[in-house]
Coordinates of C-alpha atoms in Angstrom, one line a residue:
Chain A
M1 CA 0.0 0.0 0.0
T2 CA 1.4 3.4 -1.0
Q3 CA 2.0 6.0 1.7
P4 CA -0.3 9.0 1.6
L5 CA 1.3 12.3 0.3
H6 CA 2.3 14.6 3.1
V7 CA 1.3 18.3 3.0
L8 CA 2.8 20.7 5.5
L9 CA 0.6 23.6 6.3
V10 CA 2.4 26.7 7.8
D11 CA 0.5 29.6 9.3
D12 CA 0.8 31.6 12.5
Q13 CA -3.0 31.4 12.7
P14 CA -3.6 27.7 12.0
K15 CA -7.3 27.9 12.7
G16 CA -7.6 29.6 9.3
L17 CA -6.4 26.5 7.6
D18 CA -8.7 24.0 9.4
S19 CA -11.1 23.7 6.4
L20 CA -8.2 23.1 4.0
D21 CA -6.7 20.6 6.4
L22 CA -10.1 18.8 6.6
R23 CA -10.3 18.7 2.8
L24 CA -6.8 17.4 2.4
K25 CA -7.4 14.6 4.9
R26 CA -10.7 13.7 3.2
G27 CA -8.8 13.7 -0.1
G28 CA -6.4 11.1 1.2
Y29 CA -3.4 13.3 2.1
R30 CA -1.5 13.3 5.4
T31 CA -1.1 16.7 6.9
S32 CA 1.0 18.4 9.5
M33 CA 0.9 22.0 10.8
A34 CA 3.6 24.5 11.8
Q35 CA 2.9 27.9 13.4
N36 CA 6.0 29.7 12.2
G37 CA 8.9 29.4 9.7
E38 CA 11.4 28.0 12.2
L39 CA 9.0 25.2 13.2
A40 CA 8.3 24.5 9.5
L41 CA 12.0 24.0 8.8
Q42 CA 12.4 21.7 11.8
S43 CA 9.3 19.7 10.7
A44 CA 10.5 19.6 7.1
K45 CA 13.8 18.1 8.3
S46 CA 12.3 15.5 10.6
D47 CA 9.3 14.5 8.5
P48 CA 9.9 15.7 4.9
P49 CA 6.7 16.9 3.2
D50 CA 5.7 16.3 -0.4
L51 CA 4.3 19.9 -0.6
V52 CA 4.2 23.0 1.6
V53 CA 1.4 25.5 1.9
L54 CA 3.0 28.7 3.4
D55 CA 1.6 31.9 4.8
V56 CA 3.8 35.0 4.4
S57 CA 3.2 37.2 7.5
M58 CA 4.8 35.3 10.3
P59 CA 7.0 36.5 13.1
E60 CA 10.8 35.9 12.9
L61 CA 11.1 34.0 9.6
N62 CA 8.5 35.2 7.1
G63 CA 7.0 33.0 4.4
F64 CA 9.5 34.1 1.6
Q65 CA 12.5 33.4 3.9
T66 CA 11.1 30.1 4.9
C67 CA 10.4 29.2 1.3
R68 CA 14.0 30.0 0.4
E69 CA 15.3 27.7 3.2
L70 CA 12.9 24.9 2.3
K71 CA 14.2 25.0 -1.3
K72 CA 17.7 24.7 0.0
L73 CA 16.6 21.4 1.7
R74 CA 15.0 20.1 -1.4
A75 CA 15.1 22.3 -4.6
D76 CA 12.1 20.6 -6.3
L77 CA 9.8 20.7 -3.2
P78 CA 6.5 22.3 -4.4
V79 CA 5.7 25.4 -2.3
I80 CA 2.4 27.3 -2.5
I81 CA 2.4 30.8 -1.0
Y82 CA -1.1 31.3 0.5
T83 CA -1.5 34.8 1.7
G84 CA -3.7 37.8 2.2
K85 CA -1.0 40.0 0.7
T86 CA -1.8 41.2 -2.7
D87 CA 0.9 43.7 -3.7
A88 CA 2.8 43.2 -6.9
A89 CA 5.9 43.2 -4.7
D90 CA 4.7 40.2 -2.8
R91 CA 4.2 38.3 -6.1
F92 CA 7.7 39.3 -7.1
W93 CA 9.2 38.0 -3.8
A94 CA 7.2 34.8 -4.1
S95 CA 8.7 34.2 -7.5
E96 CA 12.1 35.2 -6.4
C97 CA 12.1 32.7 -3.5
G98 CA 11.2 29.9 -5.9
A99 CA 7.5 29.4 -4.9
D100 CA 5.5 27.4 -7.4
E101 CA 2.1 29.0 -6.8
F102 CA 0.8 32.2 -5.3
I103 CA -2.8 32.1 -4.0
V104 CA -4.5 35.1 -2.5
K105 CA -6.9 34.7 0.4
P106 CA -9.8 34.3 0.6
A107 CA -9.8 31.4 -1.8
D108 CA -12.2 28.5 -2.1
P109 CA -10.4 25.5 -0.5
G110 CA -11.6 23.5 -3.5
L111 CA -9.4 25.6 -5.8
V112 CA -6.5 25.3 -3.4
M113 CA -6.9 21.5 -3.5
Q114 CA -6.9 21.6 -7.3
K115 CA -3.5 23.5 -7.2
I116 CA -2.1 21.0 -4.7
A117 CA -3.2 18.1 -6.9
Q118 CA -1.7 19.7 -10.0
L119 CA 1.6 20.3 -8.3
L120 CA 1.7 16.7 -7.0
G121 CA 0.8 15.3 -10.4
R122 CA -2.4 13.8 -9.2
Chain B
M1 CA 11.9 103.3 2.0
K2 CA 9.4 101.4 4.1
V3 CA 10.2 98.2 2.3
L4 CA 13.9 98.7 2.8
S5 CA 13.4 99.3 6.5
D6 CA 11.6 95.9 6.7
C7 CA 14.6 94.1 5.3
Q8 CA 17.4 92.2 6.8
L9 CA 20.4 92.5 4.5
V10 CA 23.8 90.8 4.3
F11 CA 26.3 93.0 2.5
A12 CA 29.3 91.0 1.3
A13 CA 32.3 92.9 0.1
G14 CA 36.0 92.4 -0.5
K15 CA 37.2 95.0 1.9
A16 CA 35.8 96.4 5.1
G17 CA 36.2 100.0 4.0
G18 CA 35.9 102.0 0.8
A19 CA 32.8 102.4 -1.4
A20 CA 31.2 99.3 -0.1
A21 CA 31.3 100.5 3.5
R22 CA 29.8 103.8 2.5
R23 CA 26.9 102.1 0.6
S24 CA 26.3 99.8 3.5
Q25 CA 26.2 102.8 5.9
A26 CA 23.8 104.6 3.6
L27 CA 21.5 101.6 3.6
A28 CA 21.6 101.4 7.4
Q29 CA 20.7 105.1 7.6
A30 CA 17.8 104.5 5.3
G31 CA 16.4 102.0 7.9
A32 CA 17.6 98.7 6.6
R33 CA 19.2 96.3 9.1
V34 CA 22.5 95.6 7.4
R35 CA 25.1 93.1 8.4
T36 CA 28.4 93.6 6.5
C37 CA 30.9 90.8 6.0
T38 CA 33.8 89.9 3.8
W39 CA 33.9 87.2 1.1
S40 CA 34.7 84.3 3.3
E41 CA 33.0 81.7 5.3
E42 CA 31.8 84.6 7.5
L43 CA 29.3 85.4 4.8
W44 CA 27.7 82.0 5.1
S45 CA 27.7 82.0 8.9
S46 CA 25.9 85.4 8.6
L47 CA 23.3 83.7 6.3
A48 CA 22.9 80.8 8.7
E49 CA 22.4 83.0 11.8
A50 CA 19.0 84.6 11.3
R51 CA 16.4 85.6 8.9
V52 CA 17.9 87.2 5.8
D53 CA 15.9 88.7 3.0
L54 CA 18.7 89.9 0.6
V55 CA 22.3 89.2 0.0
I56 CA 24.2 92.1 -1.7
A57 CA 27.2 90.8 -3.4
W58 CA 29.6 93.8 -3.9
L59 CA 31.9 92.6 -6.7
D60 CA 33.5 96.0 -7.5
D61 CA 36.5 95.4 -5.4
A62 CA 36.0 91.8 -4.5
E63 CA 38.6 89.1 -4.5
P64 CA 38.8 87.0 -7.7
A65 CA 37.1 84.0 -6.0
A66 CA 34.0 86.0 -4.9
L67 CA 31.9 85.0 -7.9
A68 CA 32.8 81.3 -7.4
I69 CA 31.9 81.5 -3.7
L70 CA 28.6 83.1 -4.6
D71 CA 27.9 80.4 -7.2
R72 CA 28.7 77.6 -4.7
F73 CA 26.0 78.8 -2.3
R74 CA 23.5 80.1 -4.9
A75 CA 21.3 77.0 -4.7
D76 CA 21.2 77.1 -0.9
V77 CA 20.4 80.8 -0.9
R78 CA 17.6 80.3 -3.4
E79 CA 16.2 77.3 -1.5
R80 CA 16.0 79.5 1.6
G81 CA 14.0 82.1 -0.4
I82 CA 16.8 84.8 -0.1
A83 CA 17.1 87.2 -3.0
T84 CA 20.5 88.1 -4.4
L85 CA 21.6 91.4 -5.7
I86 CA 24.9 91.7 -7.5
A87 CA 26.7 95.1 -7.5
T88 CA 28.9 95.0 -10.6
E89 CA 29.6 97.1 -13.7
D90 CA 28.7 94.0 -15.8
P91 CA 24.9 93.4 -15.6
E92 CA 25.3 90.2 -17.6
L93 CA 26.9 88.6 -14.5
A94 CA 23.6 89.2 -12.6
R95 CA 21.3 88.2 -15.5
E96 CA 23.1 84.9 -15.9
R97 CA 22.4 84.2 -12.2
C98 CA 18.8 85.4 -12.2
A99 CA 20.0 88.0 -9.6
L100 CA 19.0 91.6 -9.1
W101 CA 21.6 94.1 -10.4
V102 CA 22.8 97.6 -9.5
A103 CA 25.8 99.5 -10.7
P104 CA 28.3 100.1 -7.9
S105 CA 29.3 103.4 -9.4
L106 CA 26.0 105.0 -8.3
A107 CA 26.4 107.6 -5.7
D108 CA 25.2 106.7 -2.1
A109 CA 21.7 108.2 -2.4
A110 CA 21.1 106.9 -5.9
F111 CA 22.3 103.4 -4.8
V112 CA 19.8 103.4 -1.9
R113 CA 17.0 104.6 -4.1
A114 CA 17.8 102.0 -6.7
L115 CA 17.8 99.3 -4.1
G116 CA 14.5 100.5 -2.7
D117 CA 13.0 100.3 -6.2
L118 CA 14.3 96.8 -6.6
L119 CA 13.3 95.6 -3.1
G120 CA 9.6 95.9 -3.6
P121 CA 9.3 93.1 -6.2
A122 CA 12.1 91.2 -4.4
Q123 CA 10.1 91.3 -1.2
Q124 CA 7.1 90.1 -3.0
L125 CA 9.1 87.3 -4.5
H126 CA 10.5 86.5 -1.1
E127 CA 7.0 86.2 0.4
Q128 CA 5.9 84.0 -2.5
Q129 CA 8.9 81.8 -2.0
E130 CA 8.2 81.6 1.7
L131 CA 4.6 80.6 0.9
A132 CA 5.8 78.0 -1.6
R133 CA 8.3 76.6 0.9
S134 CA 5.6 76.2 3.6
L135 CA 3.3 74.6 1.0
R136 CA 6.1 72.2 0.1
V137 CA 6.5 71.3 3.8
E138 CA 2.8 70.7 4.2
L139 CA 2.6 68.6 1.0
R140 CA 5.5 66.5 2.2
Q141 CA 3.7 66.0 5.5
A142 CA 0.5 65.1 3.6
D143 CA 2.5 62.6 1.5
A144 CA 3.9 61.0 4.6
Y145 CA 0.5 60.8 6.2
S146 CA -0.9 59.3 3.0
Q147 CA 1.8 56.7 2.9
R148 CA 1.2 55.7 6.6
L149 CA -2.5 55.4 5.9
S150 CA -1.8 53.3 2.8
H151 CA 0.4 51.0 4.9
E152 CA -2.3 50.7 7.6
M153 CA -5.0 50.0 5.0
S154 CA -2.8 47.3 3.5
E155 CA -2.4 45.7 6.9
L156 CA -6.1 45.9 7.5
S157 CA -6.8 44.4 4.1
H158 CA -4.4 41.5 4.8
E159 CA -6.0 40.8 8.2
S160 CA -9.5 41.0 6.7
R161 CA -8.5 38.6 3.9
A162 CA -7.2 36.1 6.5
M163 CA -10.5 36.3 8.4
L164 CA -12.6 36.0 5.3
N165 CA -10.5 33.0 4.3
G166 CA -11.5 31.2 7.5
I167 CA -15.2 31.9 6.9
L168 CA -15.1 31.0 3.2
G169 CA -13.3 27.7 4.0
I170 CA -15.9 26.6 6.5
A171 CA -18.8 27.7 4.2
C172 CA -17.3 25.9 1.2
N173 CA -16.8 22.7 3.3
L174 CA -20.5 22.9 4.4
R175 CA -21.6 23.7 0.8
D176 CA -19.7 20.7 -0.5
E177 CA -21.2 18.6 2.3
L178 CA -18.0 17.6 4.0
H179 CA -19.8 17.7 7.3
G180 CA -22.9 15.8 6.0
A181 CA -25.9 16.4 3.8
L182 CA -27.7 19.7 4.1
T183 CA -31.3 20.5 3.6
D184 CA -32.2 22.8 0.7
E185 CA -32.8 25.7 3.1
Q186 CA -29.4 25.2 4.8
L187 CA -27.7 25.0 1.5
E188 CA -29.3 28.3 0.4
Q189 CA -28.0 29.9 3.6
V190 CA -24.5 28.6 3.0
H191 CA -24.6 29.9 -0.6
G192 CA -25.5 33.3 0.9
I193 CA -22.4 33.2 3.1
V194 CA -20.1 32.2 0.1
T195 CA -21.6 35.0 -2.1
A196 CA -21.2 37.5 0.8
V197 CA -17.6 36.6 1.3
D198 CA -17.0 36.9 -2.5
R199 CA -18.5 40.4 -2.5
A200 CA -16.3 41.4 0.5
R201 CA -13.3 40.1 -1.4
L202 CA -14.3 42.1 -4.5
F203 CA -14.6 45.1 -2.2
L204 CA -11.1 44.6 -0.9
D205 CA -9.8 44.1 -4.4
R206 CA -11.4 47.4 -5.4
T207 CA -9.9 49.1 -2.4
R208 CA -6.6 47.8 -3.4
S209 CA -7.1 49.1 -7.0
S210 CA -7.8 52.5 -5.6
Q211 CA -4.7 52.4 -3.4
Q212 CA -2.6 51.4 -6.5
L213 CA -4.2 54.2 -8.4
M214 CA -3.2 56.6 -5.7
A215 CA 0.3 55.1 -5.7
A216 CA 0.5 55.5 -9.4
R217 CA -0.2 59.2 -9.0
G218 CA 3.0 59.4 -7.0
P219 CA 3.6 62.0 -4.3
A220 CA 1.3 65.1 -4.1
L221 CA 4.1 67.2 -5.6
S222 CA 4.2 65.0 -8.7
S223 CA 2.3 66.0 -11.8
V224 CA 2.1 62.4 -13.0
P225 CA -1.5 61.8 -14.2
P226 CA -3.4 58.7 -12.8
R227 CA -3.2 55.6 -14.9
V228 CA -5.8 52.9 -15.4
Q229 CA -4.5 49.7 -13.8
R230 CA -4.4 47.1 -16.5
C231 CA -2.4 43.8 -16.5
L232 CA -2.3 40.5 -18.3
V233 CA -5.4 38.7 -17.1
N234 CA -5.7 34.9 -17.3
V235 CA -9.3 34.6 -18.5
S236 CA -9.2 30.8 -18.1
Q237 CA -8.4 31.2 -14.4
L238 CA -11.3 33.7 -14.0
G239 CA -13.6 31.2 -15.7
A240 CA -12.4 28.5 -13.3
E241 CA -13.1 30.7 -10.3
V242 CA -16.6 31.5 -11.5
C243 CA -17.3 27.8 -12.2
S244 CA -16.1 26.9 -8.7
L245 CA -18.3 29.6 -7.2
F246 CA -21.5 28.9 -9.1
G247 CA -21.2 25.2 -9.8
A248 CA -23.1 24.2 -6.7
V249 CA -25.7 26.9 -7.2
A250 CA -26.5 25.5 -10.7
E251 CA -26.4 21.9 -9.3
R252 CA -29.0 22.9 -6.6
K253 CA -31.3 24.2 -9.3
G254 CA -30.9 20.8 -11.1
L255 CA -28.7 22.3 -13.8
T256 CA -25.3 21.2 -15.0
L257 CA -22.6 23.9 -15.2
E258 CA -20.2 22.7 -17.8
C259 CA -16.8 24.5 -18.0
E260 CA -14.6 24.1 -21.0
L261 CA -11.5 26.2 -20.4
D262 CA -8.5 26.2 -22.7
E263 CA -5.3 26.8 -20.8
A264 CA -4.0 30.2 -20.1
V265 CA -6.2 32.3 -22.4
S266 CA -5.0 35.7 -21.5
V267 CA -5.8 39.3 -22.5
W268 CA -4.6 42.7 -21.4
G269 CA -7.2 44.2 -19.2
E270 CA -8.7 44.8 -15.7
P271 CA -9.2 41.5 -13.9
L272 CA -12.1 42.6 -11.7
K273 CA -14.1 43.9 -14.6
L274 CA -13.4 40.8 -16.8
K275 CA -14.5 38.6 -13.9
Q276 CA -17.7 40.6 -13.6
V277 CA -18.4 39.9 -17.3
I278 CA -18.1 36.1 -16.9
T279 CA -20.0 36.2 -13.5
N280 CA -22.9 38.3 -14.9
L281 CA -23.3 36.0 -18.0
V282 CA -23.1 32.8 -16.0
V283 CA -25.5 34.1 -13.3
N284 CA -28.0 35.3 -15.9
A285 CA -27.9 31.9 -17.7
I286 CA -28.5 30.1 -14.4
K287 CA -31.3 32.5 -13.5
Y288 CA -33.2 32.1 -16.7
T289 CA -32.7 28.4 -17.3
A290 CA -35.2 26.1 -15.7
E291 CA -33.7 22.8 -16.8
G292 CA -30.8 21.5 -18.8
R293 CA -27.4 23.0 -18.8
V294 CA -25.3 26.1 -18.8
A295 CA -21.9 25.9 -20.5
L296 CA -19.0 28.3 -20.1
R297 CA -16.3 28.1 -22.7
V298 CA -13.0 30.1 -22.8
A299 CA -10.8 29.6 -25.8
W300 CA -8.6 31.4 -28.4
T301 CA -10.3 32.4 -31.6
R302 CA -9.0 34.0 -34.7
P303 CA -11.4 36.4 -36.6
A304 CA -11.6 35.8 -40.4
A305 CA -8.9 37.4 -42.5
Q306 CA -9.7 40.7 -44.1
D307 CA -8.2 41.8 -47.4
G308 CA -5.9 38.8 -47.3
V309 CA -4.4 40.0 -43.9
E310 CA -4.7 37.4 -41.2
A311 CA -6.3 38.9 -38.0
R312 CA -4.7 38.6 -34.6
R313 CA -6.1 36.1 -32.3
S314 CA -8.7 37.0 -29.6
A315 CA -10.0 35.5 -26.4
L316 CA -13.4 34.0 -26.7
I317 CA -15.8 33.7 -23.8
S318 CA -19.1 32.0 -24.6
V319 CA -22.0 31.2 -22.3
T320 CA -24.6 28.8 -23.7
D321 CA -27.8 27.9 -21.9
T322 CA -30.9 25.8 -22.5
G323 CA -33.3 28.5 -21.3
P324 CA -36.2 30.0 -23.2
G325 CA -34.0 32.0 -25.6
I326 CA -34.2 35.6 -26.6
P327 CA -36.6 36.5 -29.4
P328 CA -34.7 38.1 -32.4
E329 CA -36.6 41.4 -32.0
L330 CA -35.3 41.8 -28.4
R331 CA -31.7 41.0 -29.1
T332 CA -30.7 44.6 -29.7
Q333 CA -32.7 45.9 -26.7
I334 CA -31.3 43.6 -24.0
W335 CA -28.2 45.8 -23.6
R336 CA -30.1 48.8 -22.5
R337 CA -29.8 49.9 -18.9
G338 CA -32.9 48.8 -17.0
F339 CA -34.3 46.6 -19.8
R340 CA -36.3 43.6 -18.6
A341 CA -38.3 41.4 -20.9
S342 CA -42.0 41.8 -20.0
H343 CA -42.6 38.1 -19.6
H344 CA -39.7 37.8 -17.1
A345 CA -40.1 41.0 -15.1
K346 CA -42.5 39.5 -12.5
Q347 CA -41.1 36.0 -12.4
I348 CA -37.3 36.5 -12.0
E349 CA -35.6 39.1 -9.8
G350 CA -33.3 41.6 -11.3
E351 CA -32.7 45.2 -12.1
G352 CA -31.8 44.9 -15.8
I353 CA -28.3 46.3 -15.5
G354 CA -26.2 43.1 -15.7
L355 CA -26.0 43.0 -19.5
F356 CA -25.6 46.7 -19.8
V357 CA -22.5 46.5 -17.5
V358 CA -21.2 43.5 -19.4
R359 CA -21.3 45.4 -22.7
E360 CA -19.7 48.5 -21.2
I361 CA -16.8 46.5 -19.9
V362 CA -16.4 44.5 -23.1
Q363 CA -16.3 47.7 -25.1
Q364 CA -13.8 49.3 -22.7
H365 CA -11.6 46.4 -23.5
G366 CA -12.0 46.9 -27.3
G367 CA -14.1 43.7 -27.6
E368 CA -17.4 42.7 -28.9
I369 CA -20.4 40.9 -27.6
E370 CA -23.3 39.3 -29.4
V371 CA -26.2 37.0 -28.6
T372 CA -27.5 34.3 -30.9
A373 CA -29.9 31.4 -30.6
A374 CA -28.5 28.1 -29.4
E375 CA -29.1 24.9 -31.3
G376 CA -32.1 23.2 -29.9
G377 CA -33.3 26.3 -28.0
G378 CA -31.7 28.7 -25.5
S379 CA -29.1 31.4 -26.0
V380 CA -25.4 31.8 -26.7
F381 CA -23.7 35.0 -25.4
T382 CA -20.3 35.3 -27.2
V383 CA -17.6 37.8 -26.1
T384 CA -14.4 38.3 -28.1
L385 CA -11.6 40.3 -26.5
P386 CA -8.4 41.4 -28.4
Q387 CA -5.4 39.8 -26.8
D388 CA -3.4 43.0 -26.4
R389 CA -4.6 46.5 -27.1
R390 CA -1.3 48.1 -26.0
R391 CA 1.0 47.1 -28.8
R392 CA -0.6 45.9 -32.0
A393 CA 2.6 44.7 -33.5
R394 CA 3.6 42.6 -30.5
P395 CA 4.5 39.0 -31.6
E396 CA 2.2 36.3 -30.3
P397 CA 3.7 33.8 -27.9

């Protein structure tokens, strides 16, 4: 039996990702949560994810910095920036840090699921 | 001499005595407050000490470097709103520097009179410069305040989006029955929440557009005109969002919402407005179709060649329904603001502005819209939008 794909959700307000978390679990994914960039990196080292959904505004290490560090661990790790930030500069930084997708909140979790499935080739 | 008596003068000369000293004394006797100094750093410390209205540069017996010293500090002097008068036999030296001029060979009384005649306009200029400077300060403060406000609005928008995301996530999960089946009434309420969140999101998007428009104007001192915010819009993505939002609404009405979206069909335009075009057409189709299907299609199309010249490709958006159709005689009237077909006016809610808005937006984007009869009944609304109105000669990807 194949292992379920592992999605790491990173947000300093994890309640906001509950509905996505539920969808992922119902969709056969395994999920884990981290509340900041540092914890996300620790989690990625101890339990490597297949994909990361990353908020931007987090204390200490922001989403873009975290994305850059995650890509150092595994260059082809798919990363989705999922944020309420909408400036062109944020899109630029997302692309600069190597993120694969940029989704602006609020978004239908069904659409986010579609993006996740696409990036994981499902 | 009233004006002269109101003035604070700095009299810079090469020597402490001689003609320069006599003119300086004559000015003081006429009521001016005069501070005399030599061509050196002392001049500039005199300027820095207190309010100064006019610098008199006495070049008649000045050291050779006097003009260079004057030039070095000219910008600072002008910035402070201080007028400059050059006393030299060569008026061209003053004209080149936009300075007032007086001949040093004038006798004391004539020199004072000449200066009095010049100082009236100079004083007015000084006051105008003072006013301009205080306005510049106020404008800079207004710019700083505007930037702070913009930053705070951006933070507020970010927080609001995060909160709305939580609400939308829960509502979508309920709508898609991840927590169990809902009654029709419950489903309707949940749709109400999803639609309300989408409206709030559109409001935040519009607020952001306004902020960007303000940013595009630049600081208040700038004369850059505002620009319309256009960008490359992925119409296929907009179609997917509309399908996701209204798929369940159609399903609940017993309709199928079919979405055939070619990948990355993109045009140059305003994303919010283009999304409104697709939303209005799809919502109209769902509203007026009792049974069957509504189909949204987004694809590339290439208009027929004209005079042997191949036309550039356009984005095509079509919405087909299996509703009652639009009689041919009404097809030119449906675009009017407030138009409602008489047989629908009482049965279906609406204000008759949806199609009017759609056509306005399509025309703003240089596109066209038409309505035709669908095969087997119903209507087809077809929108074509040019790929890029900015540069006609731009090569296609």
